PDB file of C-alpha atoms in Angstrom:
ATOM      1  CA  MET A1177      -0.081   0.082   0.186  1.00 48.00           C
ATOM      2  CA  ALA A1178       2.891   2.473   0.487  1.00 47.00           C
ATOM      3  CA  GLY A1179       4.109   2.172  -2.890  1.00 51.00           C
ATOM      4  CA  LEU A1180       0.443   2.647  -3.833  1.00 52.00           C
ATOM      5  CA  GLY A1181       0.733   5.596  -2.648  1.00 55.00           C
ATOM      6  CA  LEU A1182       4.819   6.593  -3.452  1.00 58.00           C
ATOM      7  CA  PHE A1183       3.789   6.309  -6.706  1.00 61.00           C
ATOM      8  CA  ARG A1184       0.009   8.084  -6.911  1.00 70.00           C
ATOM      9  CA  ILE A1185       2.346  10.752  -4.917  1.00 74.00           C
ATOM     10  CA  PHE A1186       5.081  11.052  -7.937  1.00 78.00           C
ATOM     11  CA  ASP A1187       2.570  10.446 -10.709  1.00 83.00           C
ATOM     12  CA  PRO A1188       2.458  13.214 -13.367  1.00 87.00           C
ATOM     13  CA  LYS A1189      -1.141  13.572 -13.791  1.00 86.00           C
ATOM     14  CA  VAL A1190      -1.547  13.417 -17.269  1.00 90.00           C
ATOM     15  CA  ARG A1191      -5.754  14.233 -17.124  1.00 89.00           C
ATOM     16  CA  ARG A1192      -4.796  18.218 -16.297  1.00 90.00           C
ATOM     17  CA  HIS A1193      -3.489  18.541 -19.982  1.00 91.00           C
ATOM     18  CA  LEU A1194      -6.019  17.586 -21.148  1.00 93.00           C
ATOM     19  CA  ILE A1195      -8.312  19.712 -23.329  1.00 92.00           C
ATOM     20  CA  SER A1196     -11.087  18.353 -21.939  1.00 89.00           C
ATOM     21  CA  ASP A1197     -13.910  20.841 -23.482  1.00 90.00           C
ATOM     22  CA  GLU A1198     -12.942  20.077 -26.625  1.00 90.00           C
ATOM     23  CA  GLY A1199     -13.709  16.101 -26.232  1.00 91.00           C
ATOM     24  CA  GLU A1200      -9.591  15.149 -26.256  1.00 93.00           C
ATOM     25  CA  VAL A1201      -9.859  12.519 -24.483  1.00 93.00           C
ATOM     26  CA  VAL A1202      -6.150   9.494 -23.735  1.00 94.00           C
ATOM     27  CA  ILE A1203      -6.279   6.701 -26.196  1.00 94.00           C
ATOM     28  CA  ASP A1204      -3.114   5.204 -24.659  1.00 93.00           C
ATOM     29  CA  GLU A1205      -0.236   7.292 -22.039  1.00 93.00           C
ATOM     30  CA  VAL A1206       3.500   5.036 -22.532  1.00 92.00           C
ATOM     31  CA  ARG A1207       5.683   4.790 -19.412  1.00 91.00           C
ATOM     32  CA  HIS A1208       9.336   3.593 -19.699  1.00 93.00           C
ATOM     33  CA  HIS A1209       9.210  -0.828 -19.526  1.00 95.00           C
ATOM     34  CA  TRP A1210      10.790  -2.207 -16.032  1.00 94.00           C
ATOM     35  CA  VAL A1211      13.882  -2.605 -17.710  1.00 95.00           C
ATOM     36  CA  VAL A1212      14.872   1.138 -16.901  1.00 95.00           C
ATOM     37  CA  PHE A1213      14.283   0.399 -13.431  1.00 95.00           C
ATOM     38  CA  ALA A1214      17.520  -2.194 -12.994  1.00 95.00           C
ATOM     39  CA  VAL A1215      19.608   0.193 -11.924  1.00 95.00           C
ATOM     40  CA  PRO A1216      18.059   1.826  -9.168  1.00 95.00           C
ATOM     41  CA  ILE A1217      17.643  -1.517  -7.983  1.00 96.00           C
ATOM     42  CA  ALA A1218      20.489  -2.748  -8.562  1.00 97.00           C
ATOM     43  CA  GLU A1219      21.943   0.340  -6.415  1.00 96.00           C
ATOM     44  CA  VAL A1220      18.921  -0.525  -3.741  1.00 96.00           C
ATOM     45  CA  ILE A1221      20.382  -4.117  -3.116  1.00 97.00           C
ATOM     46  CA  LEU A1222      24.024  -3.337  -3.297  1.00 96.00           C
ATOM     47  CA  ALA A1223      23.133  -0.705  -0.720  1.00 95.00           C
ATOM     48  CA  THR A1224      21.004  -2.870   1.411  1.00 95.00           C
ATOM     49  CA  ALA A1225      24.525  -5.570   1.354  1.00 94.00           C
ATOM     50  CA  LEU A1226      26.569  -2.315   2.735  1.00 93.00           C
ATOM     51  CA  LEU A1227      23.895  -1.608   5.372  1.00 91.00           C
ATOM     52  CA  VAL A1228      24.553  -5.509   6.644  1.00 91.00           C
ATOM     53  CA  ALA A1229      28.323  -5.821   6.137  1.00 89.00           C
ATOM     54  CA  MET A1230      28.420  -2.735   8.905  1.00 87.00           C
ATOM     55  CA  LEU A1231      27.664  -4.810  10.964  1.00 84.00           C
ATOM     56  CA  TRP A1232      31.022  -5.990  10.805  1.00 85.00           C
ATOM     57  CA  LEU A1233      32.907  -3.068  10.456  1.00 80.00           C
ATOM     58  CA  PRO A1234      34.789  -0.172  13.189  1.00 82.00           C
ATOM     59  CA  PRO A1235      32.847   2.186  13.527  1.00 77.00           C
ATOM     60  CA  LYS A1236      35.549   4.552  11.491  1.00 77.00           C
ATOM     61  CA  GLY A1237      35.230   2.361   8.394  1.00 77.00           C
ATOM     62  CA  ALA A1238      31.258   2.443   8.665  1.00 85.00           C
ATOM     63  CA  GLY A1239      30.473   5.984   8.640  1.00 85.00           C
ATOM     64  CA  ALA A1240      32.825   5.843   5.087  1.00 87.00           C
ATOM     65  CA  VAL A1241      29.784   2.962   4.301  1.00 90.00           C
ATOM     66  CA  LEU A1242      26.984   4.914   5.310  1.00 91.00           C
ATOM     67  CA  VAL A1243      27.317   7.695   2.943  1.00 92.00           C
ATOM     68  CA  ILE A1244      28.037   5.446   0.304  1.00 94.00           C
ATOM     69  CA  VAL A1245      24.586   3.859   0.786  1.00 95.00           C
ATOM     70  CA  LEU A1246      23.040   6.980   1.196  1.00 95.00           C
ATOM     71  CA  VAL A1247      25.016   8.228  -1.534  1.00 96.00           C
ATOM     72  CA  LEU A1248      23.822   5.198  -3.271  1.00 96.00           C
ATOM     73  CA  LEU A1249      19.847   5.211  -1.892  1.00 96.00           C
ATOM     74  CA  ALA A1250      19.720   9.458  -3.210  1.00 96.00           C
ATOM     75  CA  HIS A1251      20.717   8.596  -6.793  1.00 96.00           C
ATOM     76  CA  ALA A1252      18.040   4.831  -7.234  1.00 96.00           C
ATOM     77  CA  PHE A1253      15.229   7.807  -5.384  1.00 94.00           C
ATOM     78  CA  TRP A1254      16.099   9.765  -8.296  1.00 95.00           C
ATOM     79  CA  LYS A1255      16.787   7.401 -11.046  1.00 95.00           C
ATOM     80  CA  PHE A1256      13.555   5.719 -10.465  1.00 93.00           C
ATOM     81  CA  LEU A1257      10.919   9.274 -10.167  1.00 93.00           C
ATOM     82  CA  THR A1258      13.086  10.676 -13.561  1.00 93.00           C
ATOM     83  CA  GLU A1259      12.168   7.188 -15.448  1.00 94.00           C
ATOM     84  CA  HIS A1260       8.588   6.913 -13.976  1.00 92.00           C
ATOM     85  CA  ARG A1261       7.613  10.720 -14.357  1.00 92.00           C
ATOM     86  CA  ASP A1262       8.221  10.482 -17.825  1.00 94.00           C
ATOM     87  CA  ARG A1263       4.741   9.749 -19.996  1.00 93.00           C
ATOM     88  CA  PHE A1264       4.440   9.242 -23.932  1.00 93.00           C
ATOM     89  CA  VAL A1265       1.285  10.239 -24.097  1.00 94.00           C
ATOM     90  CA  VAL A1266      -0.996   9.816 -27.216  1.00 93.00           C
ATOM     91  CA  THR A1267      -4.641  11.518 -27.588  1.00 94.00           C
ATOM     92  CA  ASN A1268      -7.480  11.576 -30.279  1.00 92.00           C
ATOM     93  CA  MET A1269      -5.787  14.302 -31.326  1.00 91.00           C
ATOM     94  CA  ARG A1270      -2.195  15.345 -30.186  1.00 90.00           C
ATOM     95  CA  VAL A1271       0.728  13.735 -28.602  1.00 90.00           C
ATOM     96  CA  MET A1272       2.146  14.605 -25.601  1.00 91.00           C
ATOM     97  CA  ARG A1273       5.264  14.627 -23.212  1.00 92.00           C
ATOM     98  CA  ILE A1274       5.764  15.253 -20.055  1.00 93.00           C
ATOM     99  CA  ARG A1275       8.865  14.779 -18.254  1.00 91.00           C
ATOM    100  CA  GLY A1276      10.596  16.518 -15.333  1.00 90.00           C
ATOM    101  CA  VAL A1277      10.767  15.769 -11.638  1.00 89.00           C
ATOM    102  CA  PHE A1278      10.702  19.339  -9.655  1.00 87.00           C
ATOM    103  CA  SER A1279      10.464  21.543 -13.047  1.00 88.00           C
ATOM    104  CA  GLN A1280       8.595  19.328 -15.532  1.00 88.00           C
ATOM    105  CA  THR A1281       8.550  20.276 -19.342  1.00 90.00           C
ATOM    106  CA  VAL A1282       5.085  19.779 -21.681  1.00 90.00           C
ATOM    107  CA  ALA A1283       5.904  18.635 -24.888  1.00 88.00           C
ATOM    108  CA  THR A1284       2.849  18.574 -27.223  1.00 87.00           C
ATOM    109  CA  THR A1285       2.099  18.132 -30.903  1.00 85.00           C
ATOM    110  CA  PRO A1286      -0.982  17.624 -33.498  1.00 87.00           C
ATOM    111  CA  ILE A1287      -1.303  14.457 -33.989  1.00 84.00           C
ATOM    112  CA  ALA A1288      -0.674  14.884 -38.083  1.00 80.00           C
ATOM    113  CA  ARG A1289       1.930  16.299 -38.323  1.00 83.00           C
ATOM    114  CA  ILE A1290       3.170  12.681 -37.582  1.00 83.00           C
ATOM    115  CA  LEU A1291       5.233  12.024 -41.102  1.00 80.00           C
ATOM    116  CA  ASP A1292       6.712   8.577 -39.925  1.00 85.00           C
ATOM    117  CA  ILE A1293       7.385   6.312 -36.929  1.00 88.00           C
ATOM    118  CA  THR A1294      10.432   4.326 -36.983  1.00 91.00           C
ATOM    119  CA  LEU A1295       9.897   1.439 -34.373  1.00 93.00           C
ATOM    120  CA  GLN A1296      13.452  -0.327 -33.704  1.00 94.00           C
ATOM    121  CA  LYS A1297      13.201  -3.331 -31.524  1.00 94.00           C
ATOM    122  CA  PRO A1298      17.141  -5.027 -30.693  1.00 95.00           C
ATOM    123  CA  LEU A1299      17.747  -7.931 -29.640  1.00 95.00           C
ATOM    124  CA  ILE A1300      17.742  -7.562 -25.763  1.00 94.00           C
ATOM    125  CA  GLY A1301      14.891  -5.730 -26.472  1.00 94.00           C
ATOM    126  CA  ARG A1302      12.973  -8.657 -28.271  1.00 94.00           C
ATOM    127  CA  MET A1303      13.691 -10.343 -25.008  1.00 94.00           C
ATOM    128  CA  PHE A1304      11.783  -9.239 -22.725  1.00 94.00           C
ATOM    129  CA  GLY A1305       9.691  -6.964 -24.887  1.00 94.00           C
ATOM    130  CA  TYR A1306      10.234  -3.475 -25.465  1.00 96.00           C
ATOM    131  CA  GLY A1307      11.181  -1.731 -28.380  1.00 95.00           C
ATOM    132  CA  HIS A1308      12.521   2.096 -29.557  1.00 94.00           C
ATOM    133  CA  PHE A1309      10.138   4.878 -31.023  1.00 92.00           C
ATOM    134  CA  VAL A1310      12.109   6.774 -33.331  1.00 89.00           C
ATOM    135  CA  PHE A1311       9.684  10.060 -34.580  1.00 85.00           C
ATOM    136  CA  GLU A1312       9.525  12.400 -37.594  1.00 80.00           C
ATOM    137  CA  SER A1313       8.105  15.346 -37.661  1.00 69.00           C
ATOM    138  CA  ALA A1314       8.040  18.719 -37.675  1.00 59.00           C
ATOM    139  CA  ALA A1315       8.533  17.998 -33.517  1.00 50.00           C
ATOM    140  CA  GLN A1316      12.308  16.921 -33.735  1.00 56.00           C
ATOM    141  CA  ASP A1317      13.117  19.410 -31.514  1.00 54.00           C
ATOM    142  CA  GLN A1318      10.148  19.373 -28.604  1.00 56.00           C
ATOM    143  CA  GLY A1319      11.054  15.999 -27.295  1.00 65.00           C
ATOM    144  CA  PHE A1320      10.006  13.507 -29.964  1.00 73.00           C
ATOM    145  CA  ARG A1321      13.398  12.819 -31.833  1.00 81.00           C
ATOM    146  CA  GLU A1322      12.881   9.683 -30.320  1.00 87.00           C
ATOM    147  CA  ILE A1323      11.818   7.619 -27.042  1.00 91.00           C
ATOM    148  CA  ARG A1324      12.985   4.264 -25.953  1.00 92.00           C
ATOM    149  CA  PHE A1325      12.110   1.514 -23.983  1.00 95.00           C
ATOM    150  CA  VAL A1326       8.589   1.408 -24.651  1.00 95.00           C
ATOM    151  CA  SER A1327       6.656  -1.520 -22.754  1.00 93.00           C
ATOM    152  CA  ARG A1328       4.592  -3.693 -25.394  1.00 93.00           C
ATOM    153  CA  PRO A1329       6.332  -1.454 -28.592  1.00 94.00           C
ATOM    154  CA  ASP A1330       3.846  -4.229 -31.313  1.00 94.00           C
ATOM    155  CA  ASP A1331       0.817  -2.699 -29.391  1.00 94.00           C
ATOM    156  CA  ARG A1332       1.874   1.015 -29.869  1.00 93.00           C
ATOM    157  CA  ASP A1333       3.053   1.499 -32.543  1.00 92.00           C
ATOM    158  CA  LEU A1334      -0.095   0.031 -34.082  1.00 93.00           C
ATOM    159  CA  THR A1335      -2.042   2.195 -31.123  1.00 91.00           C
ATOM    160  CA  ILE A1336      -0.652   5.290 -33.063  1.00 90.00           C
ATOM    161  CA  GLN A1337      -0.802   4.053 -36.672  1.00 89.00           C
ATOM    162  CA  ARG A1338      -4.643   4.147 -35.978  1.00 90.00           C
ATOM    163  CA  VAL A1339      -5.166   6.865 -34.164  1.00 90.00           C
ATOM    164  CA  ILE A1340      -2.671   8.805 -37.296  1.00 86.00           C
ATOM    165  CA  GLN A1341      -5.036   7.092 -40.061  1.00 86.00           C
ATOM    166  CA  ARG A1342      -7.947   8.210 -38.334  1.00 84.00           C
ATOM    167  CA  THR A1343      -6.805  11.809 -37.923  1.00 77.00           C
ATOM    168  CA  GLY A1344      -5.975  11.314 -41.371  1.00 66.00           C
ATOM    169  CA  LEU A1345      -9.528  10.745 -42.976  1.00 52.00           C
ATOM    170  CA  ARG A1346     -11.045  13.245 -41.289  1.00 46.00           C
ATOM    171  CA  ALA A1347      -9.000  15.982 -42.499  1.00 49.00           C
ATOM    172  CA  SER A1348      -8.782  15.006 -46.032  1.00 51.00           C
ATOM    173  CA  ALA A1349     -13.114  14.411 -45.597  1.00 42.00           C
ATOM    174  CA  SER A1350     -13.051  18.454 -44.406  1.00 43.00           C
ATOM    175  CA  VAL A1351     -10.671  18.926 -47.103  1.00 44.00           C
ATOM    176  CA  ASP A1352     -12.762  17.922 -49.854  1.00 44.00           C
ATOM    177  CA  VAL A1353     -15.940  19.424 -48.415  1.00 39.00           C
ATOM    178  CA  VAL A1354     -14.300  22.752 -48.747  1.00 39.00           C
ATOM    179  CA  GLN A1355     -13.231  22.202 -52.609  1.00 46.00           C
ATOM    180  CA  GLY A1356     -16.692  20.812 -52.584  1.00 45.00           C
ATOM    181  CA  ASP A1357     -17.827  24.582 -51.350  1.00 47.00           C
ATOM    182  CA  ASP A1358     -15.521  26.825 -53.796  1.00 47.00           C
ATOM    183  CA  ASP A1359     -15.816  25.278 -57.232  1.00 47.00           C
ATOM    184  CA  ASP A1360     -19.742  25.529 -56.575  1.00 46.00           C
ATOM    185  CA  SER A1361     -18.734  29.471 -56.350  1.00 43.00           C
ATOM    186  CA  ASP A1362     -19.107  29.805 -60.338  1.00 43.00           C
ATOM    187  CA  ASP A1363     -22.060  29.563 -61.751  1.00 44.00           C
ATOM    188  CA  ASP A1364     -20.811  26.142 -63.003  1.00 45.00           C
ATOM    189  CA  GLY A1365     -25.307  24.442 -63.603  1.00 42.00           C
ATOM    190  CA  THR A1366     -24.734  21.927 -61.394  1.00 42.00           C
ATOM    191  CA  GLY A1367     -26.242  22.737 -57.748  1.00 41.00           C
ATOM    192  CA  PRO A1368     -24.765  22.881 -53.986  1.00 41.00           C
ATOM    193  CA  VAL A1369     -22.650  19.827 -52.972  1.00 41.00           C
ATOM    194  CA  GLY A1370     -25.253  17.365 -52.172  1.00 40.00           C
ATOM    195  CA  MET A1371     -27.584  17.841 -54.675  1.00 42.00           C
ATOM    196  CA  ASN A1372     -28.900  15.210 -56.468  1.00 44.00           C
ATOM    197  CA  THR A1373     -27.784  15.892 -60.091  1.00 40.00           C
ATOM    198  CA  ALA A1374     -30.109  13.559 -62.276  1.00 41.00           C
ATOM    199  CA  ALA A1375     -33.093  14.603 -59.559  1.00 42.00           C
ATOM    200  CA  GLU A1376     -32.125  18.502 -59.898  1.00 42.00           C
ATOM    201  CA  VAL A1377     -32.865  17.650 -64.201  1.00 35.00           C
ATOM    202  CA  SER A1378     -35.418  15.864 -64.717  1.00 42.00           C
ATOM    203  CA  THR A1379     -36.956  18.649 -61.827  1.00 40.00           C
ATOM    204  CA  SER A1380     -35.838  21.729 -63.833  1.00 41.00           C
ATOM    205  CA  THR A1381     -37.063  19.898 -67.501  1.00 41.00           C
ATOM    206  CA  THR A1382     -40.560  19.156 -65.565  1.00 42.00           C
ATOM    207  CA  THR A1383     -40.673  22.873 -64.236  1.00 43.00           C
ATOM    208  CA  ALA A1384     -40.204  24.751 -66.812  1.00 42.00           C
ATOM    209  CA  PRO A1385     -42.783  24.544 -69.056  1.00 44.00           C
ATOM    210  CA  THR A1386     -45.206  25.483 -66.097  1.00 43.00           C
ATOM    211  CA  GLN A1387     -43.561  28.875 -65.035  1.00 43.00           C
ATOM    212  CA  HIS A1388     -43.051  29.112 -68.203  1.00 42.00           C
ATOM    213  CA  ALA A1389     -46.871  29.315 -68.791  1.00 40.00           C
ATOM    214  CA  THR A1390     -47.159  30.852 -65.554  1.00 40.00           C
ATOM    215  CA  THR A1391     -45.696  34.336 -66.763  1.00 39.00           C
ATOM    216  CA  THR A1392     -46.944  34.076 -70.173  1.00 39.00           C
ATOM    217  CA  ARG A1393     -50.645  34.259 -68.862  1.00 43.00           C
ATOM    218  CA  VAL A1394     -50.390  36.315 -65.318  1.00 39.00           C
ATOM    219  CA  ALA A1395     -49.287  38.622 -68.072  1.00 42.00           C
ATOM    220  CA  GLY A1396     -51.767  38.405 -71.031  1.00 42.00           C
ATOM    221  CA  THR A1397     -54.404  39.392 -67.840  1.00 43.00           C
ATOM    222  CA  SER A1398     -55.796  42.004 -66.322  1.00 45.00           C
ATOM    223  CA  SER A1399     -56.806  40.374 -63.871  1.00 46.00           C
ATOM    224  CA  LYS A1400     -55.149  37.580 -60.881  1.00 48.00           C
ATOM    225  CA  SER A1401     -55.165  34.137 -61.557  1.00 49.00           C
ATOM    226  CA  ILE A1402     -53.418  31.066 -59.327  1.00 51.00           C
ATOM    227  CA  PHE A1403     -52.605  28.004 -61.354  1.00 48.00           C
ATOM    228  CA  ASN A1404     -52.956  25.044 -59.554  1.00 54.00           C
ATOM    229  CA  SER A1405     -50.234  22.197 -60.320  1.00 48.00           C
ATOM    230  CA  GLU A1406     -52.488  19.659 -58.500  1.00 52.00           C
ATOM    231  CA  ARG A1407     -55.376  20.416 -60.329  1.00 54.00           C
ATOM    232  CA  ALA A1408     -53.557  21.616 -63.531  1.00 51.00           C
ATOM    233  CA  ASN A1409     -55.576  24.025 -64.155  1.00 53.00           C
ATOM    234  CA  TRP A1410     -56.701  27.709 -63.368  1.00 51.00           C
ATOM    235  CA  THR A1411     -58.790  29.142 -60.813  1.00 54.00           C
ATOM    236  CA  ASP A1412     -59.635  32.443 -60.159  1.00 55.00           C
ATOM    237  CA  ASP A1413     -59.371  33.447 -64.430  1.00 50.00           C
ATOM    238  CA  PRO A1414     -62.433  35.223 -65.184  1.00 51.00           C
ATOM    239  CA  ASP A1415     -62.347  34.958 -68.722  1.00 50.00           C
ATOM    240  CA  ARG A1416     -62.225  30.318 -67.986  1.00 46.00           C
ATOM    241  CA  ASP A1417     -65.168  29.008 -69.561  1.00 46.00           C
TER     242      ASP A1417
END
């Protein structure tokens, strides 16, 4: 329970950086693989061994060993915090990298700007289940160039690719609609975007004679006449037999 509380205290709290009112949600929150904690764990084990060895050392030597133990524990704790607070986050709108212990750095870029992703899996990474991502994008100077020691790299790669593809499809559809509106601004007779051209032509050829007849009839009489399209005759026509 104490360990869980420690994790919660030093958690970077990714969701506070989301644009919730715009519907942004976390698709994947990528933590480092457990292999990055191998060095801090080794330092803790060494410090424990030195503490046990202090029982058989004279007081003068025990003091020097105690200093070494404290240094090892402090470095292990710092390394743990650094790796634990380094997160790569994929949302439905963008990608973020959040890192830092005392001072925090939040780098973000729209996911549509990611041009290419290279997944590197060294031999030892394939054995332990981690890989490295190399991103080719306009955000290389913001900390997205390389994300190392990613657990379950194949699953993460597929997740990122899906989000990129869905974002690209939405952007492409928006561009098509805008281009359609621009093309329709000229009077080329095609009608608004989304109108059935065949139905429009049929309607135009059917209603055009009626409109012409109506215009001719109204112009040729001094009284007000109304053409009933359902009955196909005129009403209120004083010349009608």
